[in-house]
Coordinates of C-alpha atoms and ligand atoms in Angstrom, one line a residue:
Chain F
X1 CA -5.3 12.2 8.6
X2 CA -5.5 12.0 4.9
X3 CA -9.3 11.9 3.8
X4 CA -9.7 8.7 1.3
X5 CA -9.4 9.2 -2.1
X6 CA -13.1 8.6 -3.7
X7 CA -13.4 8.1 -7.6
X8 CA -16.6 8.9 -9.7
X9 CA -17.8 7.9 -12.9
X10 CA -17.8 11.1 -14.6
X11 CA -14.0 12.2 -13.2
X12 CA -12.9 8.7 -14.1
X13 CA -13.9 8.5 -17.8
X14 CA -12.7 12.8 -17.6
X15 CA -9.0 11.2 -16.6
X16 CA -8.9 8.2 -18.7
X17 CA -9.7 11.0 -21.6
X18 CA -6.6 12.7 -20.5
X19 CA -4.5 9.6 -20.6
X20 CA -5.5 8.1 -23.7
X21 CA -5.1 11.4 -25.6
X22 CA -1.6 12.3 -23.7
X23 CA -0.8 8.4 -24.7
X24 CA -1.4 9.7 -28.7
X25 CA -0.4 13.4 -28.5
X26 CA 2.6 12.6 -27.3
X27 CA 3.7 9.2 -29.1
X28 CA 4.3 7.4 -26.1
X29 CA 4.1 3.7 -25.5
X30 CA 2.1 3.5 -22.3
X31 CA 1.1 6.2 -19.6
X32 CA -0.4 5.7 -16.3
X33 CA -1.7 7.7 -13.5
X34 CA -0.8 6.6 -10.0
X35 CA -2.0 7.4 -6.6
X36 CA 0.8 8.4 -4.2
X37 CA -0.2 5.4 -1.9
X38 CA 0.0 3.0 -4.9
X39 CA -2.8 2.5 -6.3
X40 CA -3.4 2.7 -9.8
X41 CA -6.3 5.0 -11.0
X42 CA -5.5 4.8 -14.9
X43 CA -4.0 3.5 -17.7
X44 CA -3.9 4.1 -21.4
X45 CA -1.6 2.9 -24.4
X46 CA 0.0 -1.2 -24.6
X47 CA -0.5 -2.0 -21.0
X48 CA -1.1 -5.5 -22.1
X49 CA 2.4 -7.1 -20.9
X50 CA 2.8 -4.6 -17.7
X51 CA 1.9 -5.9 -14.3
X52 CA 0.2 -2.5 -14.0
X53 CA -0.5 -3.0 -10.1
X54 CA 3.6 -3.9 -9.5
X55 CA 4.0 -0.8 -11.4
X56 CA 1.7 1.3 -9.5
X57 CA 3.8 0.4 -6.2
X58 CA 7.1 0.5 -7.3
X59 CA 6.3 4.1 -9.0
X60 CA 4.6 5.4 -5.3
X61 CA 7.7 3.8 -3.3
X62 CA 10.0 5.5 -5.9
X63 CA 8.4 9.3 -5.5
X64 CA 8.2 8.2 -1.3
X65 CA 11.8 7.7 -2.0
X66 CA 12.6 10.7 -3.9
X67 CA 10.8 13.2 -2.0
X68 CA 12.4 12.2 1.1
X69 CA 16.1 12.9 -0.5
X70 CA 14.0 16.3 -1.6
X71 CA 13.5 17.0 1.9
X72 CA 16.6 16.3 3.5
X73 CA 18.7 18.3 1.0
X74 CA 15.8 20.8 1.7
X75 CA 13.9 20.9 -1.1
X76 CA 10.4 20.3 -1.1
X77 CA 9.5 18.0 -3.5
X78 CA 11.4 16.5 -7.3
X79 CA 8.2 17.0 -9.5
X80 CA 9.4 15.6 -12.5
X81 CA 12.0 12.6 -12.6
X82 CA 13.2 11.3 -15.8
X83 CA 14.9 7.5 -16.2
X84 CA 16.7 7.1 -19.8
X85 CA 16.7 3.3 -20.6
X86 CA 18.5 1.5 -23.5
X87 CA 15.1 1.2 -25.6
X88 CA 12.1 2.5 -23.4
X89 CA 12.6 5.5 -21.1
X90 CA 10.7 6.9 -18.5
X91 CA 9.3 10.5 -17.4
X92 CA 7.5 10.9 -13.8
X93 CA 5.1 13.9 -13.0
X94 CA 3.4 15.1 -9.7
X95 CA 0.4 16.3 -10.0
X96 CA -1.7 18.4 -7.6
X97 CA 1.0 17.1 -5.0
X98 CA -1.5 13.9 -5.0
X99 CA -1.0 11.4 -8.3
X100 CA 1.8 10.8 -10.1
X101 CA 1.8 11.0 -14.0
X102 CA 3.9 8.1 -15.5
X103 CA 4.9 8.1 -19.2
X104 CA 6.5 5.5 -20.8
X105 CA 8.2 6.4 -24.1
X106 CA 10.7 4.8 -26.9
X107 CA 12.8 6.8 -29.9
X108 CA 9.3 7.6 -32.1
X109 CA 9.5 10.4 -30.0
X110 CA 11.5 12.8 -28.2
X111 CA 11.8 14.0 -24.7
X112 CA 11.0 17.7 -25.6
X113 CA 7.4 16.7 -27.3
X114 CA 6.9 14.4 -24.2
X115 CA 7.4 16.9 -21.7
X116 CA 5.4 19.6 -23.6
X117 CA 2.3 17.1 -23.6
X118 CA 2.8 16.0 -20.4
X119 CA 2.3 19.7 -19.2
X120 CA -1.2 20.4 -20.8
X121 CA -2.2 17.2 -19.6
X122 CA -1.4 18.0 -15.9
X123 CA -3.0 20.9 -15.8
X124 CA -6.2 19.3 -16.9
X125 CA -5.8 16.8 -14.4
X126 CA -4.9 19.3 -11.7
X127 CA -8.7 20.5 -12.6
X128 CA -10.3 17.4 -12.6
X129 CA -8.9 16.6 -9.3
X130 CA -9.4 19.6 -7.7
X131 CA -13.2 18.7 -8.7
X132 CA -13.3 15.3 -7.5
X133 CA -11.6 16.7 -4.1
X134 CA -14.8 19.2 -3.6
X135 CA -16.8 16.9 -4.6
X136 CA -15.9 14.3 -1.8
X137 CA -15.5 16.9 0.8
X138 CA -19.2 18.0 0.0
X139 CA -21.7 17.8 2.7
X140 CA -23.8 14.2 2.3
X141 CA -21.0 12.9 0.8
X142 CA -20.7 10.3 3.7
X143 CA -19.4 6.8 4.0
X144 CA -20.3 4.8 1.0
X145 CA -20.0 1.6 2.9
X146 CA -22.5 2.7 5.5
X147 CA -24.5 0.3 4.4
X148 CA -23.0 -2.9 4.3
X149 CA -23.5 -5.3 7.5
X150 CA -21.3 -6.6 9.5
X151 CA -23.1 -10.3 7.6
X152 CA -21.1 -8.6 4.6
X153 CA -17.8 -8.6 5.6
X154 CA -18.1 -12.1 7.6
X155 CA -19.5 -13.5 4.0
X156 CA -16.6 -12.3 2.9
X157 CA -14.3 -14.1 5.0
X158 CA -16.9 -17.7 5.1
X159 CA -15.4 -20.4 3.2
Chain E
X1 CA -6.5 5.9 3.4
X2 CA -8.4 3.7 1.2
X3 CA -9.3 4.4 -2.5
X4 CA -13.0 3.7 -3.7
X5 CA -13.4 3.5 -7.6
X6 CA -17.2 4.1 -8.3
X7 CA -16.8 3.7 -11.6
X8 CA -14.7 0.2 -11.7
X9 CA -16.6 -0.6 -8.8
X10 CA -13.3 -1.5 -6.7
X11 CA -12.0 -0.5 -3.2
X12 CA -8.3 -1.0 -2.7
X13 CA -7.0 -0.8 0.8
X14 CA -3.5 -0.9 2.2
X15 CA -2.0 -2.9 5.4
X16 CA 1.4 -2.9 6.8
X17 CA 3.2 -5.6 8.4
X18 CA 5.6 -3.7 10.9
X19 CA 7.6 -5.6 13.5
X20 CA 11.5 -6.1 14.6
X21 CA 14.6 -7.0 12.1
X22 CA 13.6 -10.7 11.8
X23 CA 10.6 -11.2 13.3
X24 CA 8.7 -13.1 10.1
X25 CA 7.0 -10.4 8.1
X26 CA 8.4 -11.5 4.8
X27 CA 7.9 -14.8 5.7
X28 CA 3.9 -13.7 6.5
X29 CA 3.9 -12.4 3.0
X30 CA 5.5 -15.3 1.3
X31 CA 3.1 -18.1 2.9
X32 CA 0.0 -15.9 1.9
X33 CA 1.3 -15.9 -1.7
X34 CA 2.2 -19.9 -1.9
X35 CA -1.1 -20.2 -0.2
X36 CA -3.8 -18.3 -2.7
X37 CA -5.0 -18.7 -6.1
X38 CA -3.5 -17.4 -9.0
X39 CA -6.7 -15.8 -9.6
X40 CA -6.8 -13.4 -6.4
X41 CA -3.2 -12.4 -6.4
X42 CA -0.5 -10.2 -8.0
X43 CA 3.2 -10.5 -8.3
X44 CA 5.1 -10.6 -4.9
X45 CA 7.4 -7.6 -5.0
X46 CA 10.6 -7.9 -2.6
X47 CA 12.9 -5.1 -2.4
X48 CA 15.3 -6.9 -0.6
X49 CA 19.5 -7.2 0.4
X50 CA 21.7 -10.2 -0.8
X51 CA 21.3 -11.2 2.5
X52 CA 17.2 -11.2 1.9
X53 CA 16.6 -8.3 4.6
X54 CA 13.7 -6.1 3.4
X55 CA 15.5 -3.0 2.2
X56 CA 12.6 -0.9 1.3
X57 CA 9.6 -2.8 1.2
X58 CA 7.7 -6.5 0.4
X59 CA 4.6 -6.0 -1.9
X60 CA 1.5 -8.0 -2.1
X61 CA -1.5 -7.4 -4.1
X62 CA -4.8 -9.6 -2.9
X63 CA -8.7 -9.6 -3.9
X64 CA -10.7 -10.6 -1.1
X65 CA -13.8 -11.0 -3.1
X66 CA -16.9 -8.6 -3.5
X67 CA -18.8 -6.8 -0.9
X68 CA -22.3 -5.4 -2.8
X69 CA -20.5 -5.3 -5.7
X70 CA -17.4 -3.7 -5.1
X71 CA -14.5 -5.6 -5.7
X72 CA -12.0 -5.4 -2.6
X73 CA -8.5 -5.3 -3.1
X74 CA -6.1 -5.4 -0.4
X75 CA -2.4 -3.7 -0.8
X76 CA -0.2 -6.1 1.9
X77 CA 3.3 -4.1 2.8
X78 CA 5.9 -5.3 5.1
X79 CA 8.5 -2.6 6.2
X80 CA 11.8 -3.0 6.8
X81 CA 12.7 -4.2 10.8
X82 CA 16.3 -3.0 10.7
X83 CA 16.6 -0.3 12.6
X84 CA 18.7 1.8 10.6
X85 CA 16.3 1.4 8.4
X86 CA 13.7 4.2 9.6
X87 CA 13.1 6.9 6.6
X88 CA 12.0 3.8 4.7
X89 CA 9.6 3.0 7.4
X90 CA 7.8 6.2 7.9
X91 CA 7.1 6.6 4.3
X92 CA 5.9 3.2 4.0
X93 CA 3.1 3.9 6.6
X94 CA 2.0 7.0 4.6
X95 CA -1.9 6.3 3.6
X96 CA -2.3 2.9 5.9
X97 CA -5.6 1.5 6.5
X98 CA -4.6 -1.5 9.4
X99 CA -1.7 -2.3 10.4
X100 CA 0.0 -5.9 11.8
X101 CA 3.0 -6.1 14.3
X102 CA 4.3 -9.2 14.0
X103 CA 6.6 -9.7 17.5
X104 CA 9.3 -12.2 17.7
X105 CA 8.6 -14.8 20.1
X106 CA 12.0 -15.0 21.5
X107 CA 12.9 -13.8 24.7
X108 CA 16.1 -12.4 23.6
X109 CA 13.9 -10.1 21.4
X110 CA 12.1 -9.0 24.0
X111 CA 13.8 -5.5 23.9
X112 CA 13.4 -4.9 20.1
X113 CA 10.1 -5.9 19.8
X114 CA 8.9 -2.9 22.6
X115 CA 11.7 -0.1 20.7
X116 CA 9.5 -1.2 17.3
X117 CA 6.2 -1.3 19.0
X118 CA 7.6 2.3 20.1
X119 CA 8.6 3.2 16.5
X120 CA 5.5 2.3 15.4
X121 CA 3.6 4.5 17.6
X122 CA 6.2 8.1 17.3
X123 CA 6.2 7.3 13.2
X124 CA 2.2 7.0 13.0
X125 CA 2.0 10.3 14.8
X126 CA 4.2 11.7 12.3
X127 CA 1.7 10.7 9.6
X128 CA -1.1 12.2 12.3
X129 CA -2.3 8.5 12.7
X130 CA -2.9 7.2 16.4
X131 CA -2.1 3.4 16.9
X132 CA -4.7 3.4 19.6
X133 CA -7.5 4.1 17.2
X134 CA -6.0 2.8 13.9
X135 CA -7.5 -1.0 12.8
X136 CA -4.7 -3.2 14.2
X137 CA -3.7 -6.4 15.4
X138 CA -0.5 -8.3 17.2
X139 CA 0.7 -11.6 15.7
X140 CA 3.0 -13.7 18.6
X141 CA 5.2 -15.5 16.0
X142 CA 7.9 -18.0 16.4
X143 CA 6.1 -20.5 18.6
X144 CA 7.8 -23.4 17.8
X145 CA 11.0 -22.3 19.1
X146 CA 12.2 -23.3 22.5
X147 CA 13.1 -20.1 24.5
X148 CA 9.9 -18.1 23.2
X149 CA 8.2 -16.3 26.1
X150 CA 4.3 -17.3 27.3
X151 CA 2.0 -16.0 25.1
X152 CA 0.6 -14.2 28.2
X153 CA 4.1 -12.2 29.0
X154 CA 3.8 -10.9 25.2
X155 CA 0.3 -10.0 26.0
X156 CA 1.0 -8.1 28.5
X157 CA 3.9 -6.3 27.4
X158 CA 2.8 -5.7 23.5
X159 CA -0.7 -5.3 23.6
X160 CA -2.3 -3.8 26.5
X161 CA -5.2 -2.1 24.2
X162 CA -6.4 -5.6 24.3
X163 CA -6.6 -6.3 20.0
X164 CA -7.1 -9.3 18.8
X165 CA -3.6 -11.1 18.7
X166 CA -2.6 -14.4 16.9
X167 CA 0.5 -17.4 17.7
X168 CA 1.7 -18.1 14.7
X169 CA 4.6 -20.2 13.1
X170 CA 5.1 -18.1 9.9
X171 CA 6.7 -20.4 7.9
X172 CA 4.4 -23.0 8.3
X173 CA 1.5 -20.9 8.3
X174 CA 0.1 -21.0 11.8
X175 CA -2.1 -17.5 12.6
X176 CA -0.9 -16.2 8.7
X177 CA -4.1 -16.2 7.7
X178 CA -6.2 -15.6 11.0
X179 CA -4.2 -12.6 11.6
X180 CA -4.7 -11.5 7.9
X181 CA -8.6 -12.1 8.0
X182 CA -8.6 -10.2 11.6
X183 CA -6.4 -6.8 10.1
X184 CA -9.0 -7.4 6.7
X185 CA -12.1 -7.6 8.9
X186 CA -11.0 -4.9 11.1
X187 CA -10.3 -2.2 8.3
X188 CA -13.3 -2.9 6.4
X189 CA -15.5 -2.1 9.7
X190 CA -13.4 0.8 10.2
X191 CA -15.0 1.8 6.4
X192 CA -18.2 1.1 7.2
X193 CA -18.4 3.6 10.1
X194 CA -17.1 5.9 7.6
X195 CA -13.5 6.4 8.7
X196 CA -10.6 6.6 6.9
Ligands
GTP201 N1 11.6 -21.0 13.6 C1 11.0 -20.0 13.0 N2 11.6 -19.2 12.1 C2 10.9 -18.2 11.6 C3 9.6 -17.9 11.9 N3 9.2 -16.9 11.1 C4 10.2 -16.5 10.4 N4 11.3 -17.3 10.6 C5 12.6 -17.2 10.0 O1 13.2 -15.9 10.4 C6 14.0 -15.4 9.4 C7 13.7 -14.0 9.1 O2 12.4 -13.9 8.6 P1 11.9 -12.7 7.6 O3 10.5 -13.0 7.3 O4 12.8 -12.5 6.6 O5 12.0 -11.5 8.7 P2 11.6 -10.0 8.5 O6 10.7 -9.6 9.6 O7 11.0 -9.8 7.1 O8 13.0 -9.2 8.6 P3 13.5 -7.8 8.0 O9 13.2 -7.8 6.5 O10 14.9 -7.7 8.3 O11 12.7 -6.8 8.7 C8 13.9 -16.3 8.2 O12 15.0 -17.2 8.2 C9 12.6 -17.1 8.5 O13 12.6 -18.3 7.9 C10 8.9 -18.8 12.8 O14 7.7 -18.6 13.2 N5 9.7 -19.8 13.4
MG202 MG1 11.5 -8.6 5.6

């Protein structure tokens, strides 16, 4: 079974540092890092008037999607998907086979500078997971919800 | 598999309603969103046919509240019953924390809810996830309809591991939310122990 994906502080703000500069080096409008199971671990640029969490799904049930067609035509994976749109287009990255890079991009820039960005960043995030993946397979590293009762969760459910 | 954010203090897990073509998952989904605040929901996401069969998937963000100070979020999927359907089906279990099979009352169902239940079990295994250990529960829905079998027949047939099982009228909201508290409940024990 998959082991749970666990975020800390200092990876977090090491990721959104990643996103935020990608978002400016690159001239993009928005980019956002996804979880392969749909959950959204970062976003950066005018995310103001995105349902980010619809986004996050849609993007993890399109690279389920796509990476089934890889493996029936017997490929193992489509690592990088792009979507042209009338204004805003769209590139998709996998990264460490685990997150998914999303960039979301309009004509102030152009597909070639996008993709070249888009490759230093992955490789730095490729790092920072590989961290964060050592770090939660490391001994002590146990349940963090050990602690909470069972009173906990039945407060939770108590109104 | 869950996701804990230390940093945004947040825990997001995911639960899948699986169950025959028909049986009321949407319609689970649906109620819960008429049903909860503005505040402690996202947008309901249907990928759907003209004909309003789930193609690919129904998508359902919720916040349960806090536990300690984590915010929990909970990710509700339904999967598409048809059986044709499958590849979707598999890769919507990948990374599931609880799931919910909602059977269809009727006895003319009978058949298709045991070849899901079936389904259920060979595609978990695939993901290297064993329903007999997995957080899950059984919702009996269509009650109100006149040829539904005894509650007891289901039982026996559907759920002989004994999990806590709900009646429920889906559109009307009978067991929604018991069976969505019992799956919640169930998966956030299952993180307590450490699972996952
Ligand atoms: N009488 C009655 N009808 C129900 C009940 N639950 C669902 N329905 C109806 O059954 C039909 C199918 O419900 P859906 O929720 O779309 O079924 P589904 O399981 O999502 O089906 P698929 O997407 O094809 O897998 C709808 O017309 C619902 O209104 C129930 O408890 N009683
Ligand atoms: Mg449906």
């Amino acid at each position: 079974m998959a082991s749970q994906l666990v975020m800390y502080e200092e990876e977090f703000h090491r990721i959104n540092g990643v996103c935020d500069r990608l978002t400016k080096d690159a001239n993009a409008k928005v980019v956002f890092l996804v979880d392969k199971n749909g959950q959204l671990i970062s976003a950066a640029g005018q995310t103001h008037n995105i349902d980010t969490t619809s986004l996050a799904s849609l993007t993890a049930g399109n690279v389920a999607a796509m990476g089934g067609l890889a493996k029936l035509i017997g490929e193992n994976e489509f690592p990088n998907q792009f979507h042209e749109g009338a204004k805003d287009s769209l590139y998709m990255t996998l990264v460490g086979g685990r997150v998914v890079l999303v960039v979301i991009f309009d004509n102030r820039t152009s597909l070639g500078l996008v993709r070249l960005r888009i490759k230093k960043a992955t490789e730095e995030l490729e790092k920072i997971f590989a961290a964060l993946a050592a770090r939660s397979a490391a001994p002590g590293a146990g349940s963090p919800f050990a602690e909470i009762s069972d009173a906990d969760i039945d407060n939770l459910f108590s109104e | 598999m869950s996701f804990i954010n230390y940093s945004s203090r947040e825990i997001n897990c995911k639960i899948v309603y699986y169950g025959p073509g028909l049986c009321g998952k949407t319609t689970n989904l649906q109620y819960i969103y008429n049903k909860t605040n503005p505040e402690t929901k996202g947008k309901l996401i249907s990928l759907s046919t003209e004909t309003d069969r789930t193609l690919f998937f129904d998508f359902l963000p919720l916040s349960l509240g806090e536990i300690r100070g984590f915010k929990t979020r909970f990710h509700l999927y339904t999967v598409p019953g048809q059986v044709f359907y499958d590849a979707s089906r598999k890769l919507i279990l990948k990374g599931v924390d609880g799931v919910v099979f909602v059977a269809d009352s009727q006895v003319e169902r009978m058949e298709a809810n045991i070849e899901s239940m079936e389904n259920l079990r060979v595609n978990l295994q695939d993901q290297g996830y064993d329903l007999n250990k997995i957080p899950f529960v059984v919702q009996y829905n269509k009650r109100d309809l006149p040829n539904a079998v005894s509650e007891d027949e289901l039982r026996k047939v559907l759920n002989p591991r004994k999990v806590p099982d709900y009646p429920a009228v889906a559109p009307t909201g009978v067991g929604v939310f018991d069976t969505l508290k019992s799956v919640a409940k169930l998966v956030l024990t299952e993180l307590k122990k450490g699972g996952a």
